[in-house]
mmCIF file of C-alpha atoms and ligand atoms in Angstrom:
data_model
loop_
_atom_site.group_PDB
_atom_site.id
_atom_site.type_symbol
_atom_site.label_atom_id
_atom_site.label_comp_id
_atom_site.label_asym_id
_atom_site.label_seq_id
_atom_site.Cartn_x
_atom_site.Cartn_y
_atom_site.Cartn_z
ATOM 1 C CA UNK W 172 -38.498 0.217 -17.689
ATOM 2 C CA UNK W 173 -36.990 0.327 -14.384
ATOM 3 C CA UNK W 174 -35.255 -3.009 -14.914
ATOM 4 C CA UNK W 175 -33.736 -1.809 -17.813
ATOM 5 C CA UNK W 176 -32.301 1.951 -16.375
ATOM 6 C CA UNK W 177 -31.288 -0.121 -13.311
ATOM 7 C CA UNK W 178 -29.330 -2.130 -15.663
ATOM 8 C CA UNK W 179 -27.939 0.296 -17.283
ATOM 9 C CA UNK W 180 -26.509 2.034 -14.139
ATOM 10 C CA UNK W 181 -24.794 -1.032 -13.364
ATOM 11 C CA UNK W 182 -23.095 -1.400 -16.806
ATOM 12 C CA UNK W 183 -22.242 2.206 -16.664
ATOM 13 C CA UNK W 184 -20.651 1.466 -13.061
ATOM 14 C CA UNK W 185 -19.199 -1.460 -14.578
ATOM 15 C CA UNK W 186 -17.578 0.341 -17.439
ATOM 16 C CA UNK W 187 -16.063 2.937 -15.777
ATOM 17 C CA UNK W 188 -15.800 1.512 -12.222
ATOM 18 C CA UNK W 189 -14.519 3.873 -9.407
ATOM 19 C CA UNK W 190 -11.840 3.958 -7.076
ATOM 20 C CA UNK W 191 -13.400 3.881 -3.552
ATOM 21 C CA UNK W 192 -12.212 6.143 -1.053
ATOM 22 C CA UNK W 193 -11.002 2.722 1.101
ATOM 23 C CA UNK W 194 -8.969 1.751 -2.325
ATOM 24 C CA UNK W 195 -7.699 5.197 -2.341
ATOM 25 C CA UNK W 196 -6.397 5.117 1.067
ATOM 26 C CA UNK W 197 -5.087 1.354 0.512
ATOM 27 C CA UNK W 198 -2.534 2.623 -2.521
ATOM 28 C CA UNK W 199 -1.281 5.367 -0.561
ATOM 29 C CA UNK W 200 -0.683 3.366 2.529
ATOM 30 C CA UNK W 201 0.786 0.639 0.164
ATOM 31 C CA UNK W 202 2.815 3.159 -1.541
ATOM 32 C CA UNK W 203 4.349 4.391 1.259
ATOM 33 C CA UNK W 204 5.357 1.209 2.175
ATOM 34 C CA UNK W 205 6.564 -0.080 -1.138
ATOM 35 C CA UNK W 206 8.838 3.051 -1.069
ATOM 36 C CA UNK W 207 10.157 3.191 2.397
ATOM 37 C CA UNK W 208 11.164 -0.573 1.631
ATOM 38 C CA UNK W 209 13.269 0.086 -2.034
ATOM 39 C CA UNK W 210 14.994 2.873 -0.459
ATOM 40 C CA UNK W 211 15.883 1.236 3.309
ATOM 41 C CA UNK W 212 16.899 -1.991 0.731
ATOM 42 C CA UNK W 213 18.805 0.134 -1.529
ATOM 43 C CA UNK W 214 20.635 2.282 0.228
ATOM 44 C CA UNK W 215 21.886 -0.252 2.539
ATOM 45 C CA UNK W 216 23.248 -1.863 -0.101
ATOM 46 C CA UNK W 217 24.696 0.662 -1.508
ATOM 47 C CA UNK W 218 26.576 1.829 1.485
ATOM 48 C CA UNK W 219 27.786 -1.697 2.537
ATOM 49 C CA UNK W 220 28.591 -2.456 -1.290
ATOM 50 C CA UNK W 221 31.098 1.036 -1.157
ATOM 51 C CA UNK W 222 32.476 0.304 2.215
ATOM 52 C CA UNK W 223 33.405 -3.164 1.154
ATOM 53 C CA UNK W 224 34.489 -2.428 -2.424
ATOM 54 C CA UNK W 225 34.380 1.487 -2.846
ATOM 55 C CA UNK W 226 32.241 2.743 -5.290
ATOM 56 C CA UNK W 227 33.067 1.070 -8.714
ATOM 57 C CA UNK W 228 32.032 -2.083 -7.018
ATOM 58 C CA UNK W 229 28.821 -0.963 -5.633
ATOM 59 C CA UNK W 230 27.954 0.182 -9.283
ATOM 60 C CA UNK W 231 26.562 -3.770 -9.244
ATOM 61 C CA UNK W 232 24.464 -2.851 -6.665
ATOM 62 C CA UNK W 233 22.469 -0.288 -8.974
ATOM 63 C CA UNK W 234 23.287 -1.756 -12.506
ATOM 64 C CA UNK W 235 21.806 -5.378 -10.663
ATOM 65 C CA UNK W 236 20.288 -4.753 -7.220
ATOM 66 C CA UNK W 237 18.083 -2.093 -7.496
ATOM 67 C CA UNK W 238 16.250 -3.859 -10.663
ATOM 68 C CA UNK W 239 15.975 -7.087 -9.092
ATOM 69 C CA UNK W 240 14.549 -4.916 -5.432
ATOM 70 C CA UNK W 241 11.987 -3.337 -8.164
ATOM 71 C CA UNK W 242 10.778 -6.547 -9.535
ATOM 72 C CA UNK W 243 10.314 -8.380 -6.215
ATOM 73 C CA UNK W 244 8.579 -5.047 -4.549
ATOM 74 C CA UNK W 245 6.373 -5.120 -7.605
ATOM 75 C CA UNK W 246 5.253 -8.953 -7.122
ATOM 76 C CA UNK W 247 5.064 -8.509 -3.186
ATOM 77 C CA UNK W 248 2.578 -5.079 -3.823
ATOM 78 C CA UNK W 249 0.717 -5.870 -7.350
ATOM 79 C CA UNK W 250 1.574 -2.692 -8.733
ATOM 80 C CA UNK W 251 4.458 -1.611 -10.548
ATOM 81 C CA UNK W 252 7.434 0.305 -8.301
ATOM 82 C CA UNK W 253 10.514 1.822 -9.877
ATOM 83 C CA UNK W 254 12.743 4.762 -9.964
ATOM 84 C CA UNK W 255 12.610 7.509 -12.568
ATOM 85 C CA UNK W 256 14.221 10.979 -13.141
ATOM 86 C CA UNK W 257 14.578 13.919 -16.067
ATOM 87 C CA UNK W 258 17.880 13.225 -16.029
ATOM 88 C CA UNK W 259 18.288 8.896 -16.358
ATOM 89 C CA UNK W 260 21.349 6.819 -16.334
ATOM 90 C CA UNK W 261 19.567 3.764 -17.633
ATOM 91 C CA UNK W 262 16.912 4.653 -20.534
ATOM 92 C CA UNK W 263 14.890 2.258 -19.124
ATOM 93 C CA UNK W 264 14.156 4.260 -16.209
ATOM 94 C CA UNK W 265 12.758 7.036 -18.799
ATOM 95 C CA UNK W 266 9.880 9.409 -17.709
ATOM 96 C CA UNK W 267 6.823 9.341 -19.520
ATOM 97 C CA UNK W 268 4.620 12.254 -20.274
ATOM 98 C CA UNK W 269 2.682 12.003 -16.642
ATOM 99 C CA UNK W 270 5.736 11.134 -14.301
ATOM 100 C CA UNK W 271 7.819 14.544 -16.504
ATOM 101 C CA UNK W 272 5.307 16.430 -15.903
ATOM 102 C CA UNK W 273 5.215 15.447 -12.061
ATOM 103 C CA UNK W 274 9.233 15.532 -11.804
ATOM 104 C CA UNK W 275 8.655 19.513 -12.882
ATOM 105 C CA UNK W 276 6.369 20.185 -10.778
ATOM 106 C CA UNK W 277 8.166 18.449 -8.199
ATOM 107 C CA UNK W 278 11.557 21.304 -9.413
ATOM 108 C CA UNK W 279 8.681 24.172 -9.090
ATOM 109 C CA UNK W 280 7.275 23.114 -5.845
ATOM 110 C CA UNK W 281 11.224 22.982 -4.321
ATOM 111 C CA UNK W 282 11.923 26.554 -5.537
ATOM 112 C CA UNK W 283 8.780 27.723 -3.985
ATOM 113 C CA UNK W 284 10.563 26.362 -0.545
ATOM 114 C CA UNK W 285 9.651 22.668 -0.169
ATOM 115 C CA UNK W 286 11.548 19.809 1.413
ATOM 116 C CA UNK W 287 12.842 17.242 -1.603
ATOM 117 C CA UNK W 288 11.835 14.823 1.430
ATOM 118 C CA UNK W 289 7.699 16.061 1.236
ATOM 119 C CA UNK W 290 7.965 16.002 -2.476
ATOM 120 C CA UNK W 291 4.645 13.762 -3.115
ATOM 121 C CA UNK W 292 2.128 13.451 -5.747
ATOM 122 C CA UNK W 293 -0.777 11.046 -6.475
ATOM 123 C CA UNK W 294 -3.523 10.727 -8.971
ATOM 124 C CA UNK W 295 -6.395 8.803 -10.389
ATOM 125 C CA UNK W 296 -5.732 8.141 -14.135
ATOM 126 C CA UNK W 297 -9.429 7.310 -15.785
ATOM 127 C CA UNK W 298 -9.600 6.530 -19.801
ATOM 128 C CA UNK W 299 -12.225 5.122 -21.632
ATOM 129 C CA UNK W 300 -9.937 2.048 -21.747
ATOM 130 C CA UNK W 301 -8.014 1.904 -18.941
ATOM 131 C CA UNK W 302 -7.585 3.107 -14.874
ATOM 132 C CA UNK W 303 -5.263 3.674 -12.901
ATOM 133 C CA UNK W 304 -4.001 4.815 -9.854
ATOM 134 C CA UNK W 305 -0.405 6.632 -9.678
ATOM 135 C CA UNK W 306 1.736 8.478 -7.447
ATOM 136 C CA UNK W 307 5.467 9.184 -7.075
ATOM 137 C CA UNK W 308 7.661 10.614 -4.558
ATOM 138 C CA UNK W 309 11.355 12.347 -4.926
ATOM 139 C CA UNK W 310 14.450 11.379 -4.138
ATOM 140 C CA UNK W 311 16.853 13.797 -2.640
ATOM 141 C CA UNK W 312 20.537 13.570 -4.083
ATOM 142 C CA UNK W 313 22.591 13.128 -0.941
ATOM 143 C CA UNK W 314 26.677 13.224 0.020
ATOM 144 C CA UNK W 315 26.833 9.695 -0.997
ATOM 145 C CA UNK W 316 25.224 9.604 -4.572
ATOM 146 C CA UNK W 317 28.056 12.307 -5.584
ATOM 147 C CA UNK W 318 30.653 9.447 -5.908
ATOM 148 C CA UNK W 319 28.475 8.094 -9.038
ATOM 149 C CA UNK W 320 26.056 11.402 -9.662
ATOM 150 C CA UNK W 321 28.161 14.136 -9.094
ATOM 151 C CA UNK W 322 30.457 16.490 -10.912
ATOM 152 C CA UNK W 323 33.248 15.452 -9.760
ATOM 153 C CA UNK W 324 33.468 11.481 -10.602
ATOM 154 C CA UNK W 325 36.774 9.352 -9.907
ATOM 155 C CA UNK W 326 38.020 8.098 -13.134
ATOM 156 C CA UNK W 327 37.691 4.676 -12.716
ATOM 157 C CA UNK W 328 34.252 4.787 -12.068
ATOM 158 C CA UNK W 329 33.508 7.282 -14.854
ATOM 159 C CA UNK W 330 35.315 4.533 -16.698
ATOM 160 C CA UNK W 331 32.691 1.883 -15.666
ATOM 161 C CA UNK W 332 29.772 4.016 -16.340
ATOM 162 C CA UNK W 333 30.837 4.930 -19.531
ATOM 163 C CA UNK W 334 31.076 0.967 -20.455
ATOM 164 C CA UNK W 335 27.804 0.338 -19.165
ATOM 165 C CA UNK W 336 25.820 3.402 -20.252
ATOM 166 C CA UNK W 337 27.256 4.984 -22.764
ATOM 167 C CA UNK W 338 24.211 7.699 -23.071
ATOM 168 C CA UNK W 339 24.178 8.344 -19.283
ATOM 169 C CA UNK W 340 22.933 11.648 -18.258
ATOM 170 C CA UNK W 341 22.626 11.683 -14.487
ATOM 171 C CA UNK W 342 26.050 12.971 -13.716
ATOM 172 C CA UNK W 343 26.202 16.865 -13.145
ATOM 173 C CA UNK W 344 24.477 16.732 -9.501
ATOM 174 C CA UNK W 345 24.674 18.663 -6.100
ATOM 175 C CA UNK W 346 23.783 18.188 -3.205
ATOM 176 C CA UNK W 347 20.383 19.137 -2.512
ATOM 177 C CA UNK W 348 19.103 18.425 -5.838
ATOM 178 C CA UNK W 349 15.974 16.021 -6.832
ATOM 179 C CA UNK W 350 18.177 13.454 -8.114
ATOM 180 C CA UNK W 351 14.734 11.639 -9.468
ATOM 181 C CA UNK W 352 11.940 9.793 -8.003
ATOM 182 C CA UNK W 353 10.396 6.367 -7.167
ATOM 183 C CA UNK W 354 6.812 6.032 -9.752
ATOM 184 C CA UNK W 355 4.151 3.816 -8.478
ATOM 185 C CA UNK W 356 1.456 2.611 -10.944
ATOM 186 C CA UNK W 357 -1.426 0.472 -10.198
ATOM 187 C CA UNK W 358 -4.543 -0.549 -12.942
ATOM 188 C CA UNK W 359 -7.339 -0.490 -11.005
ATOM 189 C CA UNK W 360 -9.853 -1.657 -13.885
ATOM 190 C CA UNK W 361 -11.373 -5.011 -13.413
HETATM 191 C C1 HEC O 478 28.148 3.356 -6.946
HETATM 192 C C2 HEC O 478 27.554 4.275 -7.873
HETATM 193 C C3 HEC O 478 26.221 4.898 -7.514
HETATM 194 C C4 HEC O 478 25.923 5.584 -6.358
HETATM 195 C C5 HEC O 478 26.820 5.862 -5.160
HETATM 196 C C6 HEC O 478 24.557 6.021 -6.521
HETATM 197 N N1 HEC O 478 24.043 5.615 -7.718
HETATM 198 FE FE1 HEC O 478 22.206 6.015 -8.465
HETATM 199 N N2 HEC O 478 22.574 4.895 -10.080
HETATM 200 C C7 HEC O 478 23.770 4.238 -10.326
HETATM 201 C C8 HEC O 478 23.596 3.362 -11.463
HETATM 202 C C9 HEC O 478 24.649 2.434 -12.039
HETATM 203 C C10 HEC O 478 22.262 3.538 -11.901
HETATM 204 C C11 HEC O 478 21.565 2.840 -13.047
HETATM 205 C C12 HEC O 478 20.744 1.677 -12.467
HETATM 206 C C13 HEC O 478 20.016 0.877 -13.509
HETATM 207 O O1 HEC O 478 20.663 0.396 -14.440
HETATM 208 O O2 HEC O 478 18.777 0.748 -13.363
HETATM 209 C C14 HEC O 478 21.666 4.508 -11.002
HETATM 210 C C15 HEC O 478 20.352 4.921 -11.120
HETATM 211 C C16 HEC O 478 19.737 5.759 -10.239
HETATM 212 C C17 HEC O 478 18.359 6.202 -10.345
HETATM 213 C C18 HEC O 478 17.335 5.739 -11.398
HETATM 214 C C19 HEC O 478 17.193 6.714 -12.535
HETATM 215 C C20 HEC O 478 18.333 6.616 -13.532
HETATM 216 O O3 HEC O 478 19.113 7.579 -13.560
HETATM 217 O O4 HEC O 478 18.451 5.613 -14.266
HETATM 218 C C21 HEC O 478 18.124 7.034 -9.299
HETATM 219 C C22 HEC O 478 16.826 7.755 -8.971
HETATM 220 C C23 HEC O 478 19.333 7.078 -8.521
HETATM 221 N N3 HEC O 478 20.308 6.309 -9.123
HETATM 222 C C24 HEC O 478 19.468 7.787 -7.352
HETATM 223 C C25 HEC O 478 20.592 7.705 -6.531
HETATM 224 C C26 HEC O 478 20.663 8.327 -5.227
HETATM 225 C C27 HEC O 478 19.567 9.133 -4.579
HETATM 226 C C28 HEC O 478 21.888 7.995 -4.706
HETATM 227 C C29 HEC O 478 22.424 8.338 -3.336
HETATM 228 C C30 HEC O 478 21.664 7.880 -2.205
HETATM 229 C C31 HEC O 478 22.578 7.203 -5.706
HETATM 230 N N4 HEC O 478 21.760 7.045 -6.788
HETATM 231 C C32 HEC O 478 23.860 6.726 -5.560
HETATM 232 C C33 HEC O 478 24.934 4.359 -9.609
HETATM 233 C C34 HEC O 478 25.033 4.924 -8.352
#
């Protein structure tokens, strides 16, 4: 009899195995990492990419750069790192349900008075098939990201956007707003 409920217990820890408080603490600190990494990466070559070529050039570095940063970040981490927003350029970037939700909270939690740059959120994620560990954190929209974000776009950039997303919808920014957010999502289920 006690075999058997100790047995049980363990299938029942088995089934629906917990994140540990060290595991917890692991993501986060990986997280942080993983995202201080894309945007150092990115944004220097975004910068370099305009000085050198201005900004219809450095439209490579996003359409290519920031894809191929993702994919390696994701391999180096073992989780999945990208960049998301309500507004996307790229409908693969698309929010889903959890990271919307997060993105308007992130909008509420700004009007109530906090900095885009503390703008963090992280949960556990437990289904009966599934687990996983999630967080994101937003990206402010700075001077720079006006040249391919803003209202005010030069035309032959417009032009190259236009070619290469025709249903782009993250134009129509200022400065100051939460121009998105990198989404980190981990399965923590054996
Ligand atoms: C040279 C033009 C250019 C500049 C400048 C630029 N971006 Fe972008 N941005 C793009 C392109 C192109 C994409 C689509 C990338 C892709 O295909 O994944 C994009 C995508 C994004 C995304 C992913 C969500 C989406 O809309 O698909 C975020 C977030 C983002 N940019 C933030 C920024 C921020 C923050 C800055 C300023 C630091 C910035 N961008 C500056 C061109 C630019």
């Amino acid at each position: 009899m006690r075999k058997l409920t100790v047995l049980c217990w363990l299938l029942a820890s088995l089934v629906s195995y917990p994140v540990t408080a060290d595991e917890q603490q692991n993501f986060q600190q990986q997280s942080k990492a993983a995202i201080q990494e894309f945007a150092t990466t990115l944004k220097g070559a975004l910068v370099s990419a305009i000085k050198a070529g201005g900004p219809t050039e450095a439209i490579q570095v996003c359409n290519q750069v920031a894809p191929t940063i993702a994919a390696s970040l994701s391999k180096k981490y073992g989780f999945d790192i990208a960049r998301t927003s309500l507004k996307v350029r790229n409908p693969n970037n698309k929010a889903d349900c959890w990271e919307q939700t997060v993105l308007l909270q992130f909008e509420d939690r700004k009007q109530a008075g906090e900095a885009i740059n503390m703008l963090t959120f992280s949960e556990e994620i437990n289904r009966d098939d599934s687990q996983e560990l999630r967080m994101m954190k937003a990206i402010p929209t700075g001077e720079v990201c006006l040249k391919c974000h803003g209202s005010n776009i030069a035309e032959p950039v417009q032009a190259t956007l236009d070619k290469l997303y025709p249903d782009d919808q993250a134009t129509g920014f200022s400065l100051g707003d939460i121009r998105g957010a990198f989404t980190i999502r981990k399965a923590t289920q054996q």
